[in-house]
């Protein structure tokens, strides 16, 4: 059965990643596009052989709605889309506050709609391998998490939101990916009793900030976990995530890889490889949609799996 897709937001991520990814699904056809910038909408419509329409028409006619607009517009657009009871895929970052996330999750439930967030790094072979290792208990109880991602910023956006949108800084942009990887690997994305306290926080400027350093305390049930965060668009950093437990730690690259480094309490380390790998970045990006298009039950991309990520982002983003 062919399902029609409507795209809201026709910027850089759609023109690069989504054009490659959606073409890999024979039963998915992009039929409608909408953007406030008509020229961008026309450009993307030509790529997909789709029709440029007004937003209300797209919401009514599409089976699946992809929202890829600047982050501060996500809440209202998702809310409008969910009212139609459709399947919604929101490009990361999800929303800016826990209340917004919870309101949308509840609305989706009430409308019988499906709401997903496209955090494709969860499908990195290294991330899935690390997640399975942590879940097996090899590290024991998690006590500390370190997150580092930084480099010279070069991503080109069509709207320039990364310099103007309060959710456009390094924290919500690449940082939402990195923090999500850490929460997913450690199982903290599923924790219901979850809160975050700031121990220390510094930024180069008010949001959208381009350099962020934070020391946090995550309260997850009865566990209290130290969470160290360093993100930058100006400085090259270690670009890795370290999950520490009572039995050792595991290191995961923030890049697309198929291996992790596991180190025991004795300091001896072993590199472990996933049997899965991707030769091409866009193959990994496309793979996340298997769960969304395939109606997988309890998908790791369901919006309720990102509530705790939004919590961290909200706390750290406060100026």
Short mmCIF file of C-alpha atoms in Angstrom, two decimals:
data_model
loop_
_atom_site.label_atom_id
_atom_site.label_comp_id
_atom_site.label_asym_id
_atom_site.label_seq_id
_atom_site.Cartn_x
_atom_site.Cartn_y
_atom_site.Cartn_z
CA UNK A 1 0.00 0.00 0.00
CA UNK A 2 1.41 3.36 -1.06
CA UNK A 3 1.29 6.02 1.64
CA UNK A 4 1.51 9.72 0.87
CA UNK A 5 3.94 11.97 2.71
CA UNK A 6 3.62 15.67 3.31
CA UNK A 7 6.73 17.68 4.25
CA UNK A 8 6.50 20.88 6.28
CA UNK A 9 9.81 22.73 6.08
CA UNK A 10 11.99 22.49 2.99
CA UNK A 11 15.41 23.49 4.31
CA UNK A 12 18.86 21.93 4.24
CA UNK A 13 18.12 18.70 6.13
CA UNK A 14 15.28 17.84 3.74
CA UNK A 15 17.32 18.71 0.66
CA UNK A 16 20.25 16.55 1.78
CA UNK A 17 19.38 13.73 4.17
CA UNK A 18 15.68 13.19 3.52
CA UNK A 19 15.89 13.17 -0.28
CA UNK A 20 18.29 10.24 -0.05
CA UNK A 21 16.50 8.44 2.78
CA UNK A 22 12.90 8.55 1.61
CA UNK A 23 13.87 7.28 -1.82
CA UNK A 24 14.77 3.93 -0.25
CA UNK A 25 11.12 3.14 0.62
CA UNK A 26 9.04 1.97 -2.33
CA UNK A 27 5.72 2.30 -0.48
CA UNK A 28 6.36 5.90 0.58
CA UNK A 29 5.75 8.78 -1.84
CA UNK A 30 6.24 12.46 -1.06
CA UNK A 31 3.19 14.10 -2.63
CA UNK A 32 2.93 17.46 -0.85
CA UNK A 33 5.38 20.07 0.42
CA UNK A 34 4.92 23.34 2.27
CA UNK A 35 7.30 26.07 3.40
CA UNK A 36 6.86 29.73 4.28
CA UNK A 37 9.62 30.32 1.73
CA UNK A 38 7.86 29.51 -1.55
CA UNK A 39 11.13 29.24 -3.48
CA UNK A 40 12.37 26.49 -1.15
CA UNK A 41 9.04 24.69 -1.43
CA UNK A 42 9.24 24.77 -5.23
CA UNK A 43 12.83 23.49 -5.15
CA UNK A 44 11.95 20.52 -2.91
CA UNK A 45 8.76 19.81 -4.86
CA UNK A 46 10.86 19.39 -8.01
CA UNK A 47 13.20 16.97 -6.23
CA UNK A 48 10.32 14.74 -5.10
CA UNK A 49 8.01 15.40 -8.07
CA UNK A 50 5.54 16.65 -5.48
CA UNK A 51 2.97 19.43 -5.29
CA UNK A 52 3.41 22.72 -3.44
CA UNK A 53 0.30 23.22 -1.31
CA UNK A 54 -0.93 25.30 1.59
CA UNK A 55 -0.44 23.87 5.07
CA UNK A 56 -4.10 23.03 5.72
CA UNK A 57 -4.30 21.02 2.50
CA UNK A 58 -1.12 19.11 3.34
CA UNK A 59 -2.45 18.24 6.80
CA UNK A 60 -5.70 16.90 5.35
CA UNK A 61 -4.31 14.91 2.43
CA UNK A 62 -1.09 13.36 3.80
CA UNK A 63 -0.94 9.94 5.48
CA UNK A 64 2.41 10.79 7.07
CA UNK A 65 3.56 14.30 7.98
CA UNK A 66 7.25 15.17 8.35
CA UNK A 67 8.04 18.36 10.25
CA UNK A 68 11.50 19.76 9.53
CA UNK A 69 11.18 23.42 10.42
CA UNK A 70 13.27 25.51 12.85
CA UNK A 71 12.84 24.06 16.36
CA UNK A 72 10.86 26.89 17.96
CA UNK A 73 8.00 26.20 15.53
CA UNK A 74 7.75 22.48 16.32
CA UNK A 75 5.22 22.58 19.14
CA UNK A 76 2.47 24.43 17.27
CA UNK A 77 3.04 22.53 14.02
CA UNK A 78 2.98 19.14 15.75
CA UNK A 79 -0.14 20.16 17.65
CA UNK A 80 -1.89 21.13 14.40
CA UNK A 81 -0.79 17.92 12.70
CA UNK A 82 -1.87 15.64 15.55
CA UNK A 83 -5.37 17.09 15.42
CA UNK A 84 -5.77 15.18 12.14
CA UNK A 85 -4.94 11.85 13.82
CA UNK A 86 -2.05 11.21 11.43
CA UNK A 87 1.43 9.74 11.77
CA UNK A 88 3.86 12.56 12.56
CA UNK A 89 7.65 12.48 12.28
CA UNK A 90 9.40 15.47 13.82
CA UNK A 91 13.01 16.14 12.93
CA UNK A 92 15.13 16.64 16.02
CA UNK A 93 15.24 18.51 18.34
CA UNK A 94 11.73 17.69 19.55
CA UNK A 95 10.47 20.65 21.61
CA UNK A 96 11.90 23.04 24.19
CA UNK A 97 10.06 22.21 27.41
CA UNK A 98 8.88 19.13 29.26
CA UNK A 99 5.34 20.52 29.41
CA UNK A 100 5.25 20.86 25.63
CA UNK A 101 6.54 17.30 25.23
CA UNK A 102 3.99 15.89 27.66
CA UNK A 103 1.13 17.86 26.10
CA UNK A 104 1.96 16.52 22.64
CA UNK A 105 2.42 12.94 23.85
CA UNK A 106 -0.98 13.12 25.56
CA UNK A 107 -2.61 14.70 22.50
CA UNK A 108 -1.23 11.97 20.24
CA UNK A 109 -2.65 9.35 22.59
CA UNK A 110 -6.07 11.02 22.67
CA UNK A 111 -6.23 11.43 18.89
CA UNK A 112 -5.04 7.90 18.14
CA UNK A 113 -2.10 9.42 16.29
CA UNK A 114 1.54 8.32 16.20
CA UNK A 115 4.30 10.77 17.06
CA UNK A 116 7.96 10.02 16.39
CA UNK A 117 11.18 12.03 16.77
CA UNK A 118 13.95 11.51 14.22
CA UNK A 119 17.07 11.00 16.33
CA UNK A 120 18.80 8.70 13.86
CA UNK A 121 22.01 8.27 15.89
CA UNK A 122 20.11 5.72 17.97
CA UNK A 123 20.62 3.45 14.97
CA UNK A 124 24.39 3.80 14.92
CA UNK A 125 25.75 0.23 15.24
CA UNK A 126 28.07 1.41 18.03
CA UNK A 127 25.17 2.94 19.96
CA UNK A 128 22.99 -0.16 19.70
CA UNK A 129 25.96 -2.30 20.75
CA UNK A 130 26.72 -0.07 23.74
CA UNK A 131 23.06 -0.02 24.74
CA UNK A 132 22.90 -3.82 24.72
CA UNK A 133 26.10 -4.05 26.80
CA UNK A 134 24.81 -1.62 29.43
CA UNK A 135 21.46 -3.40 29.49
CA UNK A 136 23.26 -6.72 30.08
CA UNK A 137 24.65 -5.31 33.33
CA UNK A 138 28.31 -5.59 32.35
CA UNK A 139 29.05 -2.13 33.80
CA UNK A 140 26.98 -2.61 36.91
CA UNK A 141 25.17 0.39 38.34
CA UNK A 142 25.76 3.56 36.27
CA UNK A 143 27.39 6.34 38.29
CA UNK A 144 28.75 8.89 35.81
CA UNK A 145 28.30 10.01 32.22
CA UNK A 146 30.60 12.26 30.18
CA UNK A 147 29.57 13.80 26.87
CA UNK A 148 31.90 15.68 24.50
CA UNK A 149 31.17 16.90 21.00
CA UNK A 150 32.79 19.83 19.28
CA UNK A 151 34.32 21.06 16.06
CA UNK A 152 34.38 23.99 13.65
CA UNK A 153 30.76 24.63 12.66
CA UNK A 154 30.09 24.34 8.93
CA UNK A 155 26.47 23.16 8.56
CA UNK A 156 24.58 25.47 6.20
CA UNK A 157 20.93 26.17 6.99
CA UNK A 158 18.43 27.84 4.68
CA UNK A 159 16.82 29.92 7.44
CA UNK A 160 19.85 30.81 9.56
CA UNK A 161 17.95 29.64 12.65
CA UNK A 162 21.15 28.40 14.31
CA UNK A 163 22.12 32.03 14.93
CA UNK A 164 18.69 33.44 15.81
CA UNK A 165 16.40 30.74 17.19
CA UNK A 166 16.73 30.20 20.97
CA UNK A 167 16.69 26.49 20.17
CA UNK A 168 19.28 26.87 17.41
CA UNK A 169 22.47 26.81 19.49
CA UNK A 170 24.91 23.94 19.85
CA UNK A 171 22.91 22.52 22.78
CA UNK A 172 19.73 21.84 20.81
CA UNK A 173 21.48 21.27 17.48
CA UNK A 174 24.30 18.71 17.71
CA UNK A 175 24.04 18.57 21.50
CA UNK A 176 20.57 17.07 21.43
CA UNK A 177 22.03 14.19 19.40
CA UNK A 178 24.94 13.64 21.78
CA UNK A 179 22.91 13.85 24.97
CA UNK A 180 20.29 11.56 23.48
CA UNK A 181 22.94 8.97 22.64
CA UNK A 182 24.07 8.99 26.28
CA UNK A 183 20.56 8.73 27.69
CA UNK A 184 19.58 5.97 25.26
CA UNK A 185 22.72 3.88 25.85
CA UNK A 186 22.38 4.17 29.62
CA UNK A 187 18.65 3.41 29.59
CA UNK A 188 17.81 6.78 31.10
CA UNK A 189 15.46 7.65 28.24
CA UNK A 190 12.96 5.14 29.70
CA UNK A 191 13.13 6.26 33.33
CA UNK A 192 9.81 7.67 34.57
CA UNK A 193 11.10 9.26 37.80
CA UNK A 194 13.63 11.64 36.24
CA UNK A 195 14.90 15.11 37.16
CA UNK A 196 17.99 17.23 36.53
CA UNK A 197 19.89 19.62 38.80
CA UNK A 198 22.61 22.02 37.69
CA UNK A 199 25.89 21.85 39.61
CA UNK A 200 27.82 24.19 37.31
CA UNK A 201 27.05 25.84 33.96
CA UNK A 202 28.92 28.15 31.57
CA UNK A 203 28.18 29.40 28.05
CA UNK A 204 29.88 31.75 25.63
CA UNK A 205 26.66 33.80 25.38
CA UNK A 206 22.90 33.67 25.83
CA UNK A 207 21.04 31.12 23.72
CA UNK A 208 21.60 30.33 20.95
CA UNK A 209 25.02 29.65 22.50
CA UNK A 210 27.89 28.12 20.53
CA UNK A 211 29.91 26.74 23.46
CA UNK A 212 28.35 25.08 26.51
CA UNK A 213 29.90 23.36 29.52
CA UNK A 214 27.79 21.89 32.30
CA UNK A 215 28.03 19.65 35.33
CA UNK A 216 24.66 18.11 36.16
CA UNK A 217 23.19 15.71 38.67
CA UNK A 218 20.62 13.36 37.17
CA UNK A 219 18.13 11.88 39.59
CA UNK A 220 16.72 8.68 38.12
CA UNK A 221 14.62 6.78 40.61
CA UNK A 222 16.92 6.01 43.52
CA UNK A 223 20.06 6.62 41.42
CA UNK A 224 22.02 9.86 41.33
CA UNK A 225 24.27 10.13 38.30
CA UNK A 226 26.95 12.76 37.63
CA UNK A 227 26.58 14.08 34.09
CA UNK A 228 29.40 16.11 32.53
CA UNK A 229 28.63 17.93 29.30
CA UNK A 230 30.86 19.87 26.91
CA UNK A 231 29.65 21.04 23.49
CA UNK A 232 31.19 23.47 21.04
CA UNK A 233 30.95 24.87 17.53
CA UNK A 234 34.29 26.60 17.99
CA UNK A 235 36.63 24.06 19.55
CA UNK A 236 37.52 20.52 18.54
CA UNK A 237 36.68 18.22 21.45
CA UNK A 238 37.13 14.51 22.21
CA UNK A 239 33.89 13.70 20.35
CA UNK A 240 32.97 10.75 22.50
CA UNK A 241 30.61 9.58 25.20
CA UNK A 242 31.78 7.73 28.29
CA UNK A 243 29.36 5.75 30.45
CA UNK A 244 30.87 4.79 33.81
CA UNK A 245 29.64 2.07 36.13
CA UNK A 246 30.85 0.24 39.21
CA UNK A 247 32.61 -2.38 37.03
CA UNK A 248 34.29 -0.09 34.48
CA UNK A 249 33.32 2.17 31.61
CA UNK A 250 32.42 2.15 27.94
CA UNK A 251 33.50 4.71 25.32
CA UNK A 252 31.40 5.46 22.23
CA UNK A 253 32.38 7.76 19.38
CA UNK A 254 29.82 10.40 18.42
CA UNK A 255 30.62 9.55 14.80
CA UNK A 256 29.05 6.73 12.77
CA UNK A 257 31.06 3.63 13.75
CA UNK A 258 30.42 -0.03 14.56
CA UNK A 259 32.67 -0.45 17.62
CA UNK A 260 32.98 0.55 21.27
CA UNK A 261 35.79 0.35 23.81
CA UNK A 262 34.99 -1.48 27.05
CA UNK A 263 37.36 -0.94 30.00
CA UNK A 264 37.23 -2.87 33.26
CA UNK A 265 38.07 -1.72 36.78
CA UNK A 266 41.57 -3.14 36.29
CA UNK A 267 42.19 -0.70 33.44
CA UNK A 268 42.30 -3.36 30.73
CA UNK A 269 40.27 -2.45 27.68
CA UNK A 270 38.80 -4.36 24.76
CA UNK A 271 37.43 -3.07 21.47
CA UNK A 272 34.13 -4.76 20.65
CA UNK A 273 32.57 -4.71 17.19
CA UNK A 274 28.96 -4.83 16.11
CA UNK A 275 28.18 -7.32 13.32
CA UNK A 276 26.30 -4.48 11.62
CA UNK A 277 27.82 -1.54 9.80
CA UNK A 278 26.96 1.09 7.18
CA UNK A 279 29.18 1.98 4.26
CA UNK A 280 27.15 5.08 3.54
CA UNK A 281 25.89 7.70 6.02
CA UNK A 282 22.50 8.05 4.36
CA UNK A 283 21.83 4.31 4.69
CA UNK A 284 21.99 4.73 8.46
CA UNK A 285 19.85 7.86 8.34
CA UNK A 286 17.26 6.02 6.25
CA UNK A 287 17.18 2.99 8.53
CA UNK A 288 15.51 4.90 11.38
CA UNK A 289 12.33 5.15 9.32
CA UNK A 290 11.86 1.37 9.27
CA UNK A 291 10.31 1.59 12.71
CA UNK A 292 8.27 4.69 11.94
CA UNK A 293 6.88 3.58 8.59
CA UNK A 294 6.58 -0.03 9.74
CA UNK A 295 4.37 0.68 12.76
CA UNK A 296 6.78 -1.05 15.14
CA UNK A 297 5.25 -1.37 18.59
CA UNK A 298 7.16 0.43 21.38
CA UNK A 299 9.51 2.05 18.88
CA UNK A 300 12.70 3.59 20.25
CA UNK A 301 11.71 6.68 18.24
CA UNK A 302 8.32 7.16 19.93
CA UNK A 303 7.99 10.67 21.35
CA UNK A 304 7.63 9.42 24.92
CA UNK A 305 11.21 8.13 24.74
CA UNK A 306 12.46 11.73 24.43
CA UNK A 307 10.77 13.34 27.43
CA UNK A 308 13.91 13.05 29.56
CA UNK A 309 16.10 14.46 26.80
CA UNK A 310 13.82 17.50 26.65
CA UNK A 311 14.17 17.79 30.43
CA UNK A 312 17.97 18.00 30.19
CA UNK A 313 17.83 20.49 27.31
CA UNK A 314 15.32 22.68 29.13
CA UNK A 315 17.41 22.83 32.30
CA UNK A 316 20.71 23.57 30.53
CA UNK A 317 19.18 26.11 28.13
CA UNK A 318 17.89 28.39 30.87
CA UNK A 319 19.89 31.64 30.89
#
